[in-house]
Short mmCIF file of C-alpha atoms and ligand atoms in Angstrom, two decimals:
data_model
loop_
_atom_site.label_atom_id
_atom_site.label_comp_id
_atom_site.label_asym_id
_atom_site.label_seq_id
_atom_site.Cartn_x
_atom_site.Cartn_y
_atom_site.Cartn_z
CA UNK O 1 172.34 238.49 12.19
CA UNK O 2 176.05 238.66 10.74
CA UNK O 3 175.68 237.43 7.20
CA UNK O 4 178.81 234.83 6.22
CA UNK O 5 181.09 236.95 3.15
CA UNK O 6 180.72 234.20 0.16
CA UNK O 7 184.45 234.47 -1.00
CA UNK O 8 184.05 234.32 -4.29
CA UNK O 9 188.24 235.29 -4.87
CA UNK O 10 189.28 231.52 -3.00
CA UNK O 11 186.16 230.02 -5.07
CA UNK O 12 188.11 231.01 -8.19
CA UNK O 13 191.76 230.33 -6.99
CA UNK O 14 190.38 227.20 -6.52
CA UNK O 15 188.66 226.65 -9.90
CA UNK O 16 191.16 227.77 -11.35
CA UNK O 17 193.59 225.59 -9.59
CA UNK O 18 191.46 222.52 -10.99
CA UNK O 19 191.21 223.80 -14.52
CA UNK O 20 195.01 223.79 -14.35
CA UNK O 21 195.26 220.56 -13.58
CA UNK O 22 192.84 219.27 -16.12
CA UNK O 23 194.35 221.42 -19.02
CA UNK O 24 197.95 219.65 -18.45
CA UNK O 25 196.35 216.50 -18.74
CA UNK O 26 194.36 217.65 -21.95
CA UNK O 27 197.79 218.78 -23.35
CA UNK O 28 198.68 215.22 -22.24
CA UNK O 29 195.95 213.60 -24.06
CA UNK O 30 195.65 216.21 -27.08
CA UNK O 31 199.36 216.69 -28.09
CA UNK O 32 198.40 220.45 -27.88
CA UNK O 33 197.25 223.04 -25.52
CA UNK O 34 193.84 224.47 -24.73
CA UNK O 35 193.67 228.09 -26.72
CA UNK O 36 191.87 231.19 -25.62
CA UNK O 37 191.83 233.96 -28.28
CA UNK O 38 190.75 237.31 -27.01
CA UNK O 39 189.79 240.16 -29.36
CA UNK O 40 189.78 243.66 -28.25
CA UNK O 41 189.14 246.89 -30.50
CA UNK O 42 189.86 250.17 -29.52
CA UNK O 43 191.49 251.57 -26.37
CA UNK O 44 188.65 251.39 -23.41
CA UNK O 45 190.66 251.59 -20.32
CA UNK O 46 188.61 249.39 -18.39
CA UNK O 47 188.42 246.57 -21.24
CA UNK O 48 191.99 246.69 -21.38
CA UNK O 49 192.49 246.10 -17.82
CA UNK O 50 190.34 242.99 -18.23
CA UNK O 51 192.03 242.01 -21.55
CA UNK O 52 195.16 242.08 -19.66
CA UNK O 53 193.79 239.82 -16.84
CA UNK O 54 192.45 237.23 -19.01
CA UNK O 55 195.21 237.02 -20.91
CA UNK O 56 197.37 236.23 -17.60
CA UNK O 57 195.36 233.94 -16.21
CA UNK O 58 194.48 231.62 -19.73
CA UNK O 59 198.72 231.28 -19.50
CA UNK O 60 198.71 230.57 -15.50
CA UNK O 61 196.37 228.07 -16.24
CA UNK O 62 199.00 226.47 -19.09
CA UNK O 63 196.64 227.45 -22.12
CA UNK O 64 197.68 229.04 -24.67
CA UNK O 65 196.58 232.99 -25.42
CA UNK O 66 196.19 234.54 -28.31
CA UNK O 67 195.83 238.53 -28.39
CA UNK O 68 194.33 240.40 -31.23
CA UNK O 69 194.22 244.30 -30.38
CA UNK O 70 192.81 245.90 -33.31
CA UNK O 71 192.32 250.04 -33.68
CA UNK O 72 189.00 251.81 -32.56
CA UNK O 73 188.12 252.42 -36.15
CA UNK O 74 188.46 248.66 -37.31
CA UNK O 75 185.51 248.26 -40.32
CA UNK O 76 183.65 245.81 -39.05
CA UNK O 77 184.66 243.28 -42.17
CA UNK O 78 188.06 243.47 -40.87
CA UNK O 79 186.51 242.47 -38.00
CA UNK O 80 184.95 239.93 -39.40
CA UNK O 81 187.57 238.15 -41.12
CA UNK O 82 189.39 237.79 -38.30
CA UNK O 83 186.55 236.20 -36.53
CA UNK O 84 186.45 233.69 -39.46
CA UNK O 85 190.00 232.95 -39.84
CA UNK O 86 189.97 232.48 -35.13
CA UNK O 87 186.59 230.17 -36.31
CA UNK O 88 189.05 228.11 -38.56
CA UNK O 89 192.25 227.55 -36.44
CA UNK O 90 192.85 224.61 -34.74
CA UNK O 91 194.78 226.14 -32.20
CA UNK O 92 191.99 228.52 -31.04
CA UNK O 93 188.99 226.70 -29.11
CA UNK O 94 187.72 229.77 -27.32
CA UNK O 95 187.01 233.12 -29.41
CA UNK O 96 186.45 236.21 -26.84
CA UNK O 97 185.48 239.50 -28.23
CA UNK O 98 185.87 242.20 -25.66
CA UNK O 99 182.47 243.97 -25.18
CA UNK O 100 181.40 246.72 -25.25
CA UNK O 101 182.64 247.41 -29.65
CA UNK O 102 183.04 250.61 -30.91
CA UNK O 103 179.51 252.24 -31.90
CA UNK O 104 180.40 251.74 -35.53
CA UNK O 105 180.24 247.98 -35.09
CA UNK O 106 177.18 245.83 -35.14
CA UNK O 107 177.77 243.61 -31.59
CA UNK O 108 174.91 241.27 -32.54
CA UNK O 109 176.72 240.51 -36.21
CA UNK O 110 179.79 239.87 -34.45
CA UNK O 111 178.83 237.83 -31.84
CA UNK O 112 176.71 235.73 -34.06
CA UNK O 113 180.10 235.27 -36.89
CA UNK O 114 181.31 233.14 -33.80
CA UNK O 115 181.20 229.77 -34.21
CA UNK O 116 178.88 228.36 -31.34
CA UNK O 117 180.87 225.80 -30.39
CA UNK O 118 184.03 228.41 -29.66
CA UNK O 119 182.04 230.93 -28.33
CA UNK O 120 183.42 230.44 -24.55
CA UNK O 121 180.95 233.47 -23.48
CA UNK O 122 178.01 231.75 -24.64
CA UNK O 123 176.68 235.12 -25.82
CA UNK O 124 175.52 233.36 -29.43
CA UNK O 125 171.84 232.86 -30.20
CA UNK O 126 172.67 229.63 -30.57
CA UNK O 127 174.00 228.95 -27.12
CA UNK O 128 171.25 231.25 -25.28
CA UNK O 129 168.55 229.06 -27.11
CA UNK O 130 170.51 225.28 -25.95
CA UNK O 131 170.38 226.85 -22.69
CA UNK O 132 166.71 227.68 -22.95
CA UNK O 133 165.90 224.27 -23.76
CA UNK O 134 168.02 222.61 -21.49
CA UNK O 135 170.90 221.47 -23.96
CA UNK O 136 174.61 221.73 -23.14
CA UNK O 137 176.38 224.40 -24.74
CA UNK O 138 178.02 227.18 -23.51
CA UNK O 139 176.66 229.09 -20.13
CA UNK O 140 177.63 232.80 -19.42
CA UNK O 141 180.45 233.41 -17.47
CA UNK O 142 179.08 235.28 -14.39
CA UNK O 143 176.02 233.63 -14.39
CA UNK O 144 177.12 230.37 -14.10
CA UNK O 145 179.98 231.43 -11.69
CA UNK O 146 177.31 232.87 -9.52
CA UNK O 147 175.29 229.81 -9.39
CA UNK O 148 178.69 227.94 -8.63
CA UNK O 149 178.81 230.09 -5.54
CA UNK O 150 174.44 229.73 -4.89
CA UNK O 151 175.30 225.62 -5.43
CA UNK O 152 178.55 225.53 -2.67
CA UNK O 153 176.56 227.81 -0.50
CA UNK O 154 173.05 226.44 -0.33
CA UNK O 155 173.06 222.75 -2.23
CA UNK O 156 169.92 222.02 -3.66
CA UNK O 157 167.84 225.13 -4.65
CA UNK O 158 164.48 223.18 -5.02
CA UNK O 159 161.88 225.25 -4.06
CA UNK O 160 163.57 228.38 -3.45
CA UNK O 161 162.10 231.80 -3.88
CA UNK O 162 164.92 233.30 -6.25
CA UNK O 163 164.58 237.06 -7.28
CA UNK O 164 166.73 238.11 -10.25
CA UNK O 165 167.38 242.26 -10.61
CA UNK O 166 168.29 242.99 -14.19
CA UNK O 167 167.18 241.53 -17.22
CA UNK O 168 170.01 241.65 -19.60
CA UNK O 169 170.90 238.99 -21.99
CA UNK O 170 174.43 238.90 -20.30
CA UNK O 171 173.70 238.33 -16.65
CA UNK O 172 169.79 238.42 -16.10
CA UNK O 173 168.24 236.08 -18.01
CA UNK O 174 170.68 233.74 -18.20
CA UNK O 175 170.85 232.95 -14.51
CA UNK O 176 167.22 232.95 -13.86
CA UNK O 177 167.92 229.96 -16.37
CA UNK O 178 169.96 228.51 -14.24
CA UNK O 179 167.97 229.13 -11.29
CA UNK O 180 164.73 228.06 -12.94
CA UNK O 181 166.77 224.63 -13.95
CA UNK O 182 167.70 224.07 -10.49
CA UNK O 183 164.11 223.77 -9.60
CA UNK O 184 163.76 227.56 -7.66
CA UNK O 185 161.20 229.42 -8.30
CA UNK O 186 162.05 232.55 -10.08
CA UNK O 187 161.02 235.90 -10.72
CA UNK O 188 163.11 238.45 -13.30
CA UNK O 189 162.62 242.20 -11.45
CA UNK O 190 164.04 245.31 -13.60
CA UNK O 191 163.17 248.86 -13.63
CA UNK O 192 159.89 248.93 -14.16
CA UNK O 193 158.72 246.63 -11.73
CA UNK O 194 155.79 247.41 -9.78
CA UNK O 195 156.77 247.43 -5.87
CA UNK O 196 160.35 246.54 -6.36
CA UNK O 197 161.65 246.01 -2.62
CA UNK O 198 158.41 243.77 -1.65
CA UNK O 199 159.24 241.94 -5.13
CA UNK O 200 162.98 241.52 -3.03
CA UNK O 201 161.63 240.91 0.29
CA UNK O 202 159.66 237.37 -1.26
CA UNK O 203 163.56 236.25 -1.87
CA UNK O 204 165.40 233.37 -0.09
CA UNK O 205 167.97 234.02 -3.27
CA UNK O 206 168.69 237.44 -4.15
CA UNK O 207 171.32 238.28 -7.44
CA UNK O 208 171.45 241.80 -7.78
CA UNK O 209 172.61 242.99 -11.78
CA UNK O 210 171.35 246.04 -12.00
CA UNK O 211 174.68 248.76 -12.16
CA UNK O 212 173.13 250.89 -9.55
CA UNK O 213 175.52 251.56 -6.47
CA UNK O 214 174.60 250.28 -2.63
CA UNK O 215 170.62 250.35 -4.49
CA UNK O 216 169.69 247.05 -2.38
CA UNK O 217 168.94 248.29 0.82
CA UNK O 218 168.95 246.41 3.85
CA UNK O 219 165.04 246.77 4.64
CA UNK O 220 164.66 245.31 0.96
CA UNK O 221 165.53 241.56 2.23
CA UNK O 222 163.51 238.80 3.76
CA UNK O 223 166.10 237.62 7.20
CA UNK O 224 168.44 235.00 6.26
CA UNK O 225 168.55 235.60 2.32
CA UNK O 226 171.24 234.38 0.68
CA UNK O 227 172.72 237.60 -1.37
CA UNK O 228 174.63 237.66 -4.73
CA UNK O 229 176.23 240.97 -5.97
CA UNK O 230 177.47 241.06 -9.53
CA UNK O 231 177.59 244.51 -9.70
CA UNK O 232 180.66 246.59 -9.61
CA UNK O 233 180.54 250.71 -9.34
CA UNK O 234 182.91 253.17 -8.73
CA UNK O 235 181.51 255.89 -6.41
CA UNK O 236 182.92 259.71 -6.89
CA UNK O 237 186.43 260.11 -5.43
CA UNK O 238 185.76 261.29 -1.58
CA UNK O 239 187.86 264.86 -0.90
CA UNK O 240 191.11 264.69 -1.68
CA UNK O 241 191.47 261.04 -2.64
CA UNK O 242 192.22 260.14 -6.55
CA UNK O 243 189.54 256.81 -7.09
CA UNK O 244 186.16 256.69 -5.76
CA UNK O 245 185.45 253.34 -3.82
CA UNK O 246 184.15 250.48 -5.41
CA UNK O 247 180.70 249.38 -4.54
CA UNK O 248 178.08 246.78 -5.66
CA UNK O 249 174.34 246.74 -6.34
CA UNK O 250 173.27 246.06 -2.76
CA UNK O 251 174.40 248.07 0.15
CA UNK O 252 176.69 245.81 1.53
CA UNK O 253 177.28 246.89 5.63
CA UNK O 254 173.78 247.15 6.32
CA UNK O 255 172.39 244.23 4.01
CA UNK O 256 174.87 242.13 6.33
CA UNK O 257 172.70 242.36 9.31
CA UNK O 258 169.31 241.28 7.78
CA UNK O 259 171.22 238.42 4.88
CA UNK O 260 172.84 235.06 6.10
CA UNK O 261 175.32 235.37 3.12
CA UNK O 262 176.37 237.73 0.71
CA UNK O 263 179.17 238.53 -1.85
CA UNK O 264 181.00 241.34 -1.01
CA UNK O 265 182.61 243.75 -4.08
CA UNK O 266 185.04 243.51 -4.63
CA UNK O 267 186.38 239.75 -4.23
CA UNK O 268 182.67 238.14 -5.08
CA UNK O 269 181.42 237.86 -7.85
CA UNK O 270 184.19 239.76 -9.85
CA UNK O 271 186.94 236.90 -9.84
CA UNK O 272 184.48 234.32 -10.85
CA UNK O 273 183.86 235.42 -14.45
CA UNK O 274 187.80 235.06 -15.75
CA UNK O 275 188.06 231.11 -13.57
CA UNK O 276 184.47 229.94 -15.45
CA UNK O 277 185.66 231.21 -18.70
CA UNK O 278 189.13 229.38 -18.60
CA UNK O 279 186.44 226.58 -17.22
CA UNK O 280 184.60 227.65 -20.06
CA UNK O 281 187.81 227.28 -22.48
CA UNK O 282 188.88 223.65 -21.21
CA UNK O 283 185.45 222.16 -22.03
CA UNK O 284 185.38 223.84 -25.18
CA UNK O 285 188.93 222.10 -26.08
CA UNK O 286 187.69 219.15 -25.16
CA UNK O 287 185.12 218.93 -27.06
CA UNK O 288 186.68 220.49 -30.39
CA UNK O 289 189.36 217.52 -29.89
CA UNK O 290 186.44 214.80 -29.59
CA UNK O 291 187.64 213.78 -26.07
CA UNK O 292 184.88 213.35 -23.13
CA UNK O 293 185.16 216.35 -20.58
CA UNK O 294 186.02 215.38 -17.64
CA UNK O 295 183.91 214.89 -14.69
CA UNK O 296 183.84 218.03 -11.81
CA UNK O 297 185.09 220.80 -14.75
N1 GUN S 1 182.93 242.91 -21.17
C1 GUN S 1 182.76 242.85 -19.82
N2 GUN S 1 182.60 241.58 -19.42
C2 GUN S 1 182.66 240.81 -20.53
C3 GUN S 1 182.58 239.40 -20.75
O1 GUN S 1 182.37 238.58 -19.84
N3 GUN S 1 182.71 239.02 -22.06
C4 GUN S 1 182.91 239.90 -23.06
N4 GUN S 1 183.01 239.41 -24.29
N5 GUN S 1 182.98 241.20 -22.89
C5 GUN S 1 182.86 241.65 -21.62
#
């Protein structure tokens, strides 16, 4: 079996495409446009790479961005007032801060100074437990860009045997949320489960969020599974080159002769998150301006 490549890159081209679209004709409607602040402190190279991207793409999309860089050794009440004043501007409707903070800072105090209904990562207590119950608030970026991808792929998940690998509160749980709301049946592996690959080999839906290079092997998978990659690792530069390759969780060549589709890394997963949290953005301006979101966003 050749497993189908899940392009996850057009997915978002399109999405983004769409969100376009739909924030022109909020501007339209709203007299203003949609605004993404993103807050990054201190000078992690890979964070600002990402910083950088967001920050295109919120403009490409014809929202408005709003940049806060702030020194390594911010005190976390700086921190926090800035938080508060993003909270209390009209312009701002999504409020990003760049994880992972400098050591000094408290993440979980930060994230929860957010106000829920700007917090466009959905990382707030608030928004985990609305999506624990089954209310609408705001869904994880990759999470719910990776069940974009399981929904175009496969339709209805009813039924399914889903296997989750990795249990954080970013990626893990939340999408054996989404799973378990789409009717699959759903099992959360991590590193201390018992029997890990025959856990795997139960799967017809496999996401893989563990951070472990190529650690899916092919021998791991039930034939035909349907294979999502979120993660992204850099393996040690070969001889002579300058970057190491980039690789996900699962072992991609090989997995693609047992799967019958899988993300590849990069161009999966990876462009998702930034399209869902413009998505992400859009709805939240919506609904800060009391106008109904629109249907398909
Ligand atoms: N760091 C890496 N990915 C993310 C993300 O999706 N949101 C935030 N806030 N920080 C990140």
């Amino acid at each position: 079996m050749t497993a189908q490549r899940i392009d996850g890159k057009a997915f978002a081209a399109r999405l983004r495409e769409r969100v376009g679209e739909l924030a022109a004709q909020f501007e339209g409607q709203a007299g203003r446009k949609a605004g993404l602040a993103v807050v990054l402190v201190g000078e992690d190279p890979a964070s600002q790479v990402y910083v950088r991207s967001k920050g295109k793409q919120t403009v490409e999309a014809g929202m408005a961005s709003f940049e806060h860089r702030l020194p390594a050794d911010t005190p976390g009440e700086d921190l926090l007032a800035l938080v508060n004043q993003l909270n209390n501007d009209p312009a701002v409707d999504g409020i990003l801060v760049q994880l992972p903070l400098p050591d000094h800072l408290d993440e979980q105090a930060i994230i929860s100074a957010i106000s829920p209904d700007k917090d466009v990562d959905g990382f707030h207590v608030i928004n985990a437990g609305r999506l624990s119950v089954g209310q609408s608030g705001f869904v994880p970026c990759t999470p719910l860009g990776c069940m974009m991808l399981l929904a175009d792929r496969l339709g209805d998940l009813s039924g399914l045997e889903a296997v989750v690998i990795g249990r954080s509160n970013i990626v893990g749980k939340p999408m054996a949320q989404l799973l378990l709301d789409a009717n699959a049946t759903v099992t959360i592996a991590h590193s201390r489960t018992k029997d890990l690959p025959g856990v795997v080999r139960r799967a017809d839906i496999v996401v893989a969020a563990v951070g472990r290079p190529e650690m899916v092997k092919a021998e791991w998978l039930k034939p035909g599974a349907t294979v999502i990659d979120v993660g992204i690792n850099r393996l040690p530069p070969a001889e002579g080159a300058e970057k190491g390759r980039l690789v996900g969780d699962v072992a991609f060549d090989e997995a693609s002769n047992v799967a019958s589709a899988i993300t590849p890394v990069p161009g999966g997963v990876g462009p998702m998150t930034i399209a869902v949290l413009l998505r992400n953005t859009l709805v939240a301006a919506y609904r800060n301006a009391g106008l109904a979101v629109p249907e398909g966003l």
